[in-house]
Tab-separated table of C-alpha atoms in Angstrom:
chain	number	residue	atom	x	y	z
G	1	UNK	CA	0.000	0.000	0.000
G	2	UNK	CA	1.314	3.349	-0.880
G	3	UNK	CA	1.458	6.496	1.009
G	4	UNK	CA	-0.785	8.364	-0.855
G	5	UNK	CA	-3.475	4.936	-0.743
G	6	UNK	CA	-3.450	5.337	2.970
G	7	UNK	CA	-3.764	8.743	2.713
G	8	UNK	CA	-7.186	8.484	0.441
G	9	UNK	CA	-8.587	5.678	2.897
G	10	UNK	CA	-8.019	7.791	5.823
G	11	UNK	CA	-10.650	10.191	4.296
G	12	UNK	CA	-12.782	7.453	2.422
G	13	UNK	CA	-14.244	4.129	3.212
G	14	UNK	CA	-14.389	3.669	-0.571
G	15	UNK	CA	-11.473	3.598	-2.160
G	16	UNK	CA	-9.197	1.311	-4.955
G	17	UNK	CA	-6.573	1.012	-6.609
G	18	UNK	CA	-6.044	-0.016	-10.533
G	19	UNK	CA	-10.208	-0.078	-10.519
G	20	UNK	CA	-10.548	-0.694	-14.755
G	21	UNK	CA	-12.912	2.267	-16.027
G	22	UNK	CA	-14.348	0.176	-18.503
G	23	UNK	CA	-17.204	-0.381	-15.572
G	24	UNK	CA	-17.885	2.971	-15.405
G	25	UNK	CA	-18.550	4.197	-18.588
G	26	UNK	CA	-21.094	3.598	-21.264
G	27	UNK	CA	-19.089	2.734	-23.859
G	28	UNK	CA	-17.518	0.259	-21.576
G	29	UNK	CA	-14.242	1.005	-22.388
G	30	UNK	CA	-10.896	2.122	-20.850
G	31	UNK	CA	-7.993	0.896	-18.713
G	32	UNK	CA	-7.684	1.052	-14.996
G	33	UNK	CA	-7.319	4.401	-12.235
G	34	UNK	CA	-4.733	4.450	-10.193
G	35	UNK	CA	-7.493	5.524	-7.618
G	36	UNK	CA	-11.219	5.532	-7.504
G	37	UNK	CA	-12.794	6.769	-5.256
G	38	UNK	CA	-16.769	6.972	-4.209
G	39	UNK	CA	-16.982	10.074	-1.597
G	40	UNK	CA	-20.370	9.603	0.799
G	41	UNK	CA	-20.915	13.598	1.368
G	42	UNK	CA	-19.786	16.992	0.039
G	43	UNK	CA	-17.381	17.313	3.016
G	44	UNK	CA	-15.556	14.072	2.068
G	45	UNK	CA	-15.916	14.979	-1.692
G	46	UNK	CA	-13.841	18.767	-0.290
G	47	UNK	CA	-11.665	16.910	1.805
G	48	UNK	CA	-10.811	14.567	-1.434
G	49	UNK	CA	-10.394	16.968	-3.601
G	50	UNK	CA	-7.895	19.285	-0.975
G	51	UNK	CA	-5.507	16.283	-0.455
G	52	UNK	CA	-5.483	15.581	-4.377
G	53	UNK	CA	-4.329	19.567	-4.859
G	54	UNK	CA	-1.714	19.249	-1.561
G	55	UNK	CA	-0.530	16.281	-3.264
G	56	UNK	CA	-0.379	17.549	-6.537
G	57	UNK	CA	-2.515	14.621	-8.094
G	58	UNK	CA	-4.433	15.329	-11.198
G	59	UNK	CA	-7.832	14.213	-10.401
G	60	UNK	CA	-10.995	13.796	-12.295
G	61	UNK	CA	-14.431	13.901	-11.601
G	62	UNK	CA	-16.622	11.303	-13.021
G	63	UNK	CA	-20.887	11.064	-12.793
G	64	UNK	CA	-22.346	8.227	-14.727
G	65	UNK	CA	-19.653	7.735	-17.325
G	66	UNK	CA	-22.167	8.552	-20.266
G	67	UNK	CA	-20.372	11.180	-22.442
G	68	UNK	CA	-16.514	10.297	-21.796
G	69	UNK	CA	-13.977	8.131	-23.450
G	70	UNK	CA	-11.077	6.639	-21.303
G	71	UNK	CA	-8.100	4.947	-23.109
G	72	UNK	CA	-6.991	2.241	-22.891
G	73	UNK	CA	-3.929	2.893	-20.532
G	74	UNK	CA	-6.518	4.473	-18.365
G	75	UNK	CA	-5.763	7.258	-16.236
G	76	UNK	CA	-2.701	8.240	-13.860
G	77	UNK	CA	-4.470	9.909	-11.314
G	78	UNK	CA	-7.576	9.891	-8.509
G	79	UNK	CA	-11.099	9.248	-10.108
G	80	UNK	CA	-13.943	10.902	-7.643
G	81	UNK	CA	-16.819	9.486	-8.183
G	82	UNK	CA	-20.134	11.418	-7.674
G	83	UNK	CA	-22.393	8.675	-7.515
G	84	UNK	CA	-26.035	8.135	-5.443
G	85	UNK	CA	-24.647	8.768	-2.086
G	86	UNK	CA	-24.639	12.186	-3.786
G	87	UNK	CA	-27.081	12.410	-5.540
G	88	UNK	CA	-30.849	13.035	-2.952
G	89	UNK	CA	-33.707	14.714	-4.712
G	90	UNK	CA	-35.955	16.859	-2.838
G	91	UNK	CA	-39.248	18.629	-3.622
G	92	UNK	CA	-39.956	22.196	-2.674
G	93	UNK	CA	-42.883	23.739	-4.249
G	94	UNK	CA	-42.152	24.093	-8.040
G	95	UNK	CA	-38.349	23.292	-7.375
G	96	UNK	CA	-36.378	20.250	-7.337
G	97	UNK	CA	-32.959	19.844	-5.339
G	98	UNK	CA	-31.073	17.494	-7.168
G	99	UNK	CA	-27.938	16.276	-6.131
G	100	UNK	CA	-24.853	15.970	-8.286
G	101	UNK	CA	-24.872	11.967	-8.273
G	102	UNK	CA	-28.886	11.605	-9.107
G	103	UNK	CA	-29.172	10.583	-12.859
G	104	UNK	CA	-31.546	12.593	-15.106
G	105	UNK	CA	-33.819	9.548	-15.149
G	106	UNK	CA	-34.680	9.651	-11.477
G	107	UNK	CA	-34.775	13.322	-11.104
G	108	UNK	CA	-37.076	13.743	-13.927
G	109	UNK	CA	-39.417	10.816	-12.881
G	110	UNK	CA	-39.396	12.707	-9.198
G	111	UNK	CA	-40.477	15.793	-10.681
G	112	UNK	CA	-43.120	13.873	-12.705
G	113	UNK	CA	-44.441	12.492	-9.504
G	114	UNK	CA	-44.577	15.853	-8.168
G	115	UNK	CA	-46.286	16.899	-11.115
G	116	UNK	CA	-43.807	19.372	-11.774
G	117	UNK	CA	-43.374	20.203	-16.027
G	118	UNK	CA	-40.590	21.306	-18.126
G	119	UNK	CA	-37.872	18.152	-17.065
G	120	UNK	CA	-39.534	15.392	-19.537
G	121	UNK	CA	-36.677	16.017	-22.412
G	122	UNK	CA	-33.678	15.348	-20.335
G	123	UNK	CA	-35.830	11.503	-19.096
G	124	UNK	CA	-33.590	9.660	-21.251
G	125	UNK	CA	-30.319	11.121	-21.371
G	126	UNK	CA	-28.317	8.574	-19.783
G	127	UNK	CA	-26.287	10.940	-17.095
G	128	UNK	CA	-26.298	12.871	-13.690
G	129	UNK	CA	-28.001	16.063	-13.091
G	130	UNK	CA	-24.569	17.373	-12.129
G	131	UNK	CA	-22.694	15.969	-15.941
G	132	UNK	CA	-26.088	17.537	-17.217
G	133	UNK	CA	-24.999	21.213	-15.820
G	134	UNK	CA	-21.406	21.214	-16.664
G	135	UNK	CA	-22.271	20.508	-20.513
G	136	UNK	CA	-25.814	21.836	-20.317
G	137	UNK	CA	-27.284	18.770	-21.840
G	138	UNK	CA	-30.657	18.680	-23.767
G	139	UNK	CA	-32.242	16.717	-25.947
G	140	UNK	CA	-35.624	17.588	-28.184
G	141	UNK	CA	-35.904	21.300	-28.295
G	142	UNK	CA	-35.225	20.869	-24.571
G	143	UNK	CA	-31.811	21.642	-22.620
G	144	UNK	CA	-30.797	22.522	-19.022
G	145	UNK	CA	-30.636	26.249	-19.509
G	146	UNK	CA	-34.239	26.191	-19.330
G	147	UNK	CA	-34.952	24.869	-16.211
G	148	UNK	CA	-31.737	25.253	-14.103
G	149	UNK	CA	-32.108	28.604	-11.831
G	150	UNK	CA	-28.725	27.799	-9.537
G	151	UNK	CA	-26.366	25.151	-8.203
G	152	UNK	CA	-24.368	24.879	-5.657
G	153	UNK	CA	-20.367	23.875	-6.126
G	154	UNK	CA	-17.018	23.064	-4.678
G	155	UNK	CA	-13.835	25.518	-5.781
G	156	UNK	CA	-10.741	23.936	-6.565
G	157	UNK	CA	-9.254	24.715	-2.830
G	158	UNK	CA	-12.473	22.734	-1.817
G	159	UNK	CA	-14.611	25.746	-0.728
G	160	UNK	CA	-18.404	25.652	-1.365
G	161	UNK	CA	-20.449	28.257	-3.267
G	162	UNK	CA	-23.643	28.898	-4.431
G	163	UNK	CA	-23.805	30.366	-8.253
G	164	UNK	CA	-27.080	31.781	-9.958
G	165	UNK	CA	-28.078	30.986	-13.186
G	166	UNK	CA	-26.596	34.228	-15.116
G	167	UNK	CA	-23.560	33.329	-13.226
G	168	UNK	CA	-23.409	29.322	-14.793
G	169	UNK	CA	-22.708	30.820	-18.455
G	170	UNK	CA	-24.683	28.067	-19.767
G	171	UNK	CA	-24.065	28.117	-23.711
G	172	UNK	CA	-24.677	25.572	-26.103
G	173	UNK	CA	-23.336	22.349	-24.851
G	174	UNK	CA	-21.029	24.275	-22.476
G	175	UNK	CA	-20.770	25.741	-18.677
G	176	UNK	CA	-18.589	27.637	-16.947
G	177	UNK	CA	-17.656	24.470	-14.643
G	178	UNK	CA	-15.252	23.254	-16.215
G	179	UNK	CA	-12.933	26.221	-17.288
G	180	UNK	CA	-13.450	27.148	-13.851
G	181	UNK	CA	-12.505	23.849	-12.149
G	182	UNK	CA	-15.697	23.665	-10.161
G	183	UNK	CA	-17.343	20.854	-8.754
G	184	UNK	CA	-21.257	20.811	-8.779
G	185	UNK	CA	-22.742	19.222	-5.706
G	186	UNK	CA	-26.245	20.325	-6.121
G	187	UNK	CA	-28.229	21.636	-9.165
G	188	UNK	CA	-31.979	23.834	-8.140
G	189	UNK	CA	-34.628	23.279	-11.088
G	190	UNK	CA	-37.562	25.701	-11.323
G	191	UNK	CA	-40.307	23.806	-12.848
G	192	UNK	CA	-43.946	24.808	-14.210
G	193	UNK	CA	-46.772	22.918	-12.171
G	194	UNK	CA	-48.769	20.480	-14.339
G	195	UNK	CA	-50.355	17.639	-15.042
G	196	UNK	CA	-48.908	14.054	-14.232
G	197	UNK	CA	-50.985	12.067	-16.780
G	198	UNK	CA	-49.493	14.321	-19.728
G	199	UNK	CA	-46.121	14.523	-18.478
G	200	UNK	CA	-45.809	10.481	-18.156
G	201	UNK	CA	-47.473	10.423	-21.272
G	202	UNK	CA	-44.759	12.854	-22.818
G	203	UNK	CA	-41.657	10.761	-21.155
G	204	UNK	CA	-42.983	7.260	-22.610
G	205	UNK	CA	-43.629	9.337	-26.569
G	206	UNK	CA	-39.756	10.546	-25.966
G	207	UNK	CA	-38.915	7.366	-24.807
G	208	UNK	CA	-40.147	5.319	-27.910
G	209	UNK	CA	-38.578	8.152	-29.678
G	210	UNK	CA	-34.963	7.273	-28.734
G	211	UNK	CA	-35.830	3.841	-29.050
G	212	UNK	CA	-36.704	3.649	-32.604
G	213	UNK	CA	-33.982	5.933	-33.416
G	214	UNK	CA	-31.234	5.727	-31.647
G	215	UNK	CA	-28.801	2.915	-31.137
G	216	UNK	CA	-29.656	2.079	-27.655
G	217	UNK	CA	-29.041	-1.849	-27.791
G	218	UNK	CA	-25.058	-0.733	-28.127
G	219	UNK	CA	-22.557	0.788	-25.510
G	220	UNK	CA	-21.983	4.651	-26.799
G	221	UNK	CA	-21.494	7.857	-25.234
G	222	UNK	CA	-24.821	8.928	-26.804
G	223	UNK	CA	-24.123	11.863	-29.589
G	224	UNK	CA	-20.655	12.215	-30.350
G	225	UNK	CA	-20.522	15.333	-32.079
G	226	UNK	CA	-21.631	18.977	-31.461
G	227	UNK	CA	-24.471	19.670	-33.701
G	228	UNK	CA	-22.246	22.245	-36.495
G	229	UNK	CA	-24.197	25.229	-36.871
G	230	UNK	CA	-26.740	25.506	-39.156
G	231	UNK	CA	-26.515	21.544	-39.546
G	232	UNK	CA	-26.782	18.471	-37.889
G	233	UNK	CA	-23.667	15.581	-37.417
G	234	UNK	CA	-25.830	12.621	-38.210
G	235	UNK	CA	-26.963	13.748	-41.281
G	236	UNK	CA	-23.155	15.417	-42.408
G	237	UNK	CA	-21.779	11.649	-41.573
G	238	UNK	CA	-23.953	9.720	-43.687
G	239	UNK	CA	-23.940	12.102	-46.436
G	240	UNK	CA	-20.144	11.745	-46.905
G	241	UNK	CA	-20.978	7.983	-46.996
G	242	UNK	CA	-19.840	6.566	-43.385
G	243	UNK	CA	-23.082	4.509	-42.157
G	244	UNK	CA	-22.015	1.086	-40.318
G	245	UNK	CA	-17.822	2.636	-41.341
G	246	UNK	CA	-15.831	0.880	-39.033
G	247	UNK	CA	-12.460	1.022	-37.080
G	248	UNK	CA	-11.715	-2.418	-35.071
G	249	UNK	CA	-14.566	-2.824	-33.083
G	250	UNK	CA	-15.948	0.799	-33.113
G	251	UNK	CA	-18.876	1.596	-35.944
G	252	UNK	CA	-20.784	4.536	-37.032
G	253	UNK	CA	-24.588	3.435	-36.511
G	254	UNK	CA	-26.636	2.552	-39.103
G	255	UNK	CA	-29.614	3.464	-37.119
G	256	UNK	CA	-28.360	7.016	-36.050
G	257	UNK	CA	-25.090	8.143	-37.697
G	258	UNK	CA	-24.346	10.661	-34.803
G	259	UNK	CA	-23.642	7.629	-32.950
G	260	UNK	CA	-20.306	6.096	-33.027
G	261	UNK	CA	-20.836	2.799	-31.264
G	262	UNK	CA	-19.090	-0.195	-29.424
G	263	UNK	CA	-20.212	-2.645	-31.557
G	264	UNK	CA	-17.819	-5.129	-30.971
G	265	UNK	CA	-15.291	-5.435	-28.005
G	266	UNK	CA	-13.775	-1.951	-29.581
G	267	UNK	CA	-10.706	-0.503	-28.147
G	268	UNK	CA	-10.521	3.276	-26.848
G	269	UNK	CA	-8.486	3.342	-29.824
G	270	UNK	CA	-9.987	2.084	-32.065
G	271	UNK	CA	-13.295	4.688	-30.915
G	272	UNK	CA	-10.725	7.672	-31.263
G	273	UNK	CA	-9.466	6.781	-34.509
G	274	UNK	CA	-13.057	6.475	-36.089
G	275	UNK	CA	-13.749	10.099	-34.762
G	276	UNK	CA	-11.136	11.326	-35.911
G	277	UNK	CA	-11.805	9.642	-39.211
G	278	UNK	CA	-14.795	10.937	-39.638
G	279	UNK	CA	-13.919	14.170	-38.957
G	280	UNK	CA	-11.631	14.629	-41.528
G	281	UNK	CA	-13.926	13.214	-44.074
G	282	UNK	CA	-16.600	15.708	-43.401
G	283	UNK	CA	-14.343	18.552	-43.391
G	284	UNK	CA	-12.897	17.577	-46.787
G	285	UNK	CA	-16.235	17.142	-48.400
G	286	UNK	CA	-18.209	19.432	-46.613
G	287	UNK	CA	-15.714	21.823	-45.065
G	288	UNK	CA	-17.316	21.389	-41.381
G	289	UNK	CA	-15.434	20.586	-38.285
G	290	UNK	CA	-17.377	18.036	-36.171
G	291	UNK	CA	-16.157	18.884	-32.701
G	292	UNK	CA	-16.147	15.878	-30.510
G	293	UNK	CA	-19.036	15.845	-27.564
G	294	UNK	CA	-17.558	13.482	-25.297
G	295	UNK	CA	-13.833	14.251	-23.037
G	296	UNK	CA	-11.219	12.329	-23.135
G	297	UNK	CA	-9.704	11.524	-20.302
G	298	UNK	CA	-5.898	9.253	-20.199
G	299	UNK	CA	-2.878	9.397	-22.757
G	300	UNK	CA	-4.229	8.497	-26.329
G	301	UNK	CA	-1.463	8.011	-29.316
G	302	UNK	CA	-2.506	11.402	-30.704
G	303	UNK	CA	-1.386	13.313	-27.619
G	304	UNK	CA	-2.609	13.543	-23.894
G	305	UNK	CA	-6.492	13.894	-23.088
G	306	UNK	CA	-7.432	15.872	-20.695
């Protein structure tokens, strides 16, 4: 056991070492952490994330694995991962108090039970509430922006703050988390009241939805590409004639060609060099840069991910 181990475990009951991140992600790829590590509060989580700074270990921090590629030497550092010991709902009114770890599945169905509108899009996006704010995820004329009115977060010295919504910078598929190395612990939703019936009844239409269109049966990190403006991926991919392309195990889908999917027992490598594939077939015969969705997170043969 290592200093630095013993160091972690004096702070966290869960803790290991060389953990494979393949079981953590939806494309179920990626090599092992040297540390991962499930914190139980926000105090442990600042505690964590102080000795990773003192230390001068690069850390990450890691919801449900849904829009992230890992390589396949996986990642020299401490994994923190916000998972349902973070992640309590609660019901106030019109607003929901999500926390960082709940998925956008459970908060959504919470706020349907409250009868609470305006959540129904984000039903099926398969992340946390707290992944959802940092890249202000949406799906069917629906995204975060709209219903997110504050959150509260951990600084990078470990110090929590509340921000407002004006002061999130919520863009298109973008926060100001990240470039600002904050943590979110807790996102605040202002919903409209309304009816339960209609808004089960709009979850199970977008459900069926995704279904019959997207590629659901396969590990992906959902979209892969930022919609271009003015355009969409999907459509720029199969127009330059890449439906079911493949790299190793990694394919563009033939049901949704936004997808790139682990279709079988693909490599991290082999999922980066399709990408990167396809982007440089788009931009030669369309002259569009597809700009990747997911991070990347390890040492890929390109150069370093994040």
């Amino acid at each position: 056991m290592d200093l630095f181990y013993g160091r972690l475990k004096k702070l966290s009951g869960n803790v290991c070492s060389n953990e494979p991140m393949k079981k953590h992600t939806t494309f179920q790829v990626g090599g092992p952490a040297d540390y991962f590590v499930t914190p139980q509060d926000v105090s442990e989580l600042a505690a964590l994330v102080r000795l990773c700074r003192e230390e001068g270990k690069p850390y990450f921090i890691l919801g449900n694995g849904s829009n992230l590629l890992v390589s396949d030497g996986g990642y020299r550092g401490v994994v923190l991962h916000v998972g349902k010991a973070l992640g309590k709902i609660r019901v106030l009114d019109n607003r929901i108090y999500a926390g960082a770890g709940a998925t956008l599945a459970q908060t959504a169905a919470k706020a349907c039970e409250a009868g609470l509108s305006g959540l129904a899009f984000a039903s099926g996006i398969p992340g946390t509430i707290g992944g959802a704010l940092v890249m202000n995820a949406g799906a069917y004329d629906g995204e975060m922006a709209q219903v997110v009115c504050g959150a509260r977060i951990l600084t990078k010295d470990g110090e929590e703050k509340r921000l407002e919504a004006s002061q999130l910078q919520m863009g298109y598929r973008k926060s100001c988390i990240l470039p600002m190395e904050y943590i979110v612990t807790e996102v605040e939703l202002l919903l409209e009241p309304g009816d339960k019936t209609e808004i089960r009844s709009r979850m199970e239409e977008l459900a069926a939805r995704r279904k019959q269109k997207q590629p659901l049966e396969y590990p992906s990190a959902g979209s892969t590409f930022k919609r271009p403006e003015g355009n969409f991926a999907g459509k720029l991919i199969m127009e330059a004639g890449l439906r079911g392309f493949s790299v190793g195990g990694a394919c563009v889908s033939e049901k949704h060609c936004g997808f790139v999917i682990n279709k079988d027992g693909a490599k991290a490598a082999d999922i980066l060099k399709l990408c990167r594939e396809i982007q440089r077939r788009v931009r030669e015969k369309f002259g569009v840069f597809l700009e990747l969705e997911m991070r990347l997170l390890g040492e890929f043969e390109e150069g370093s991910g994040m």
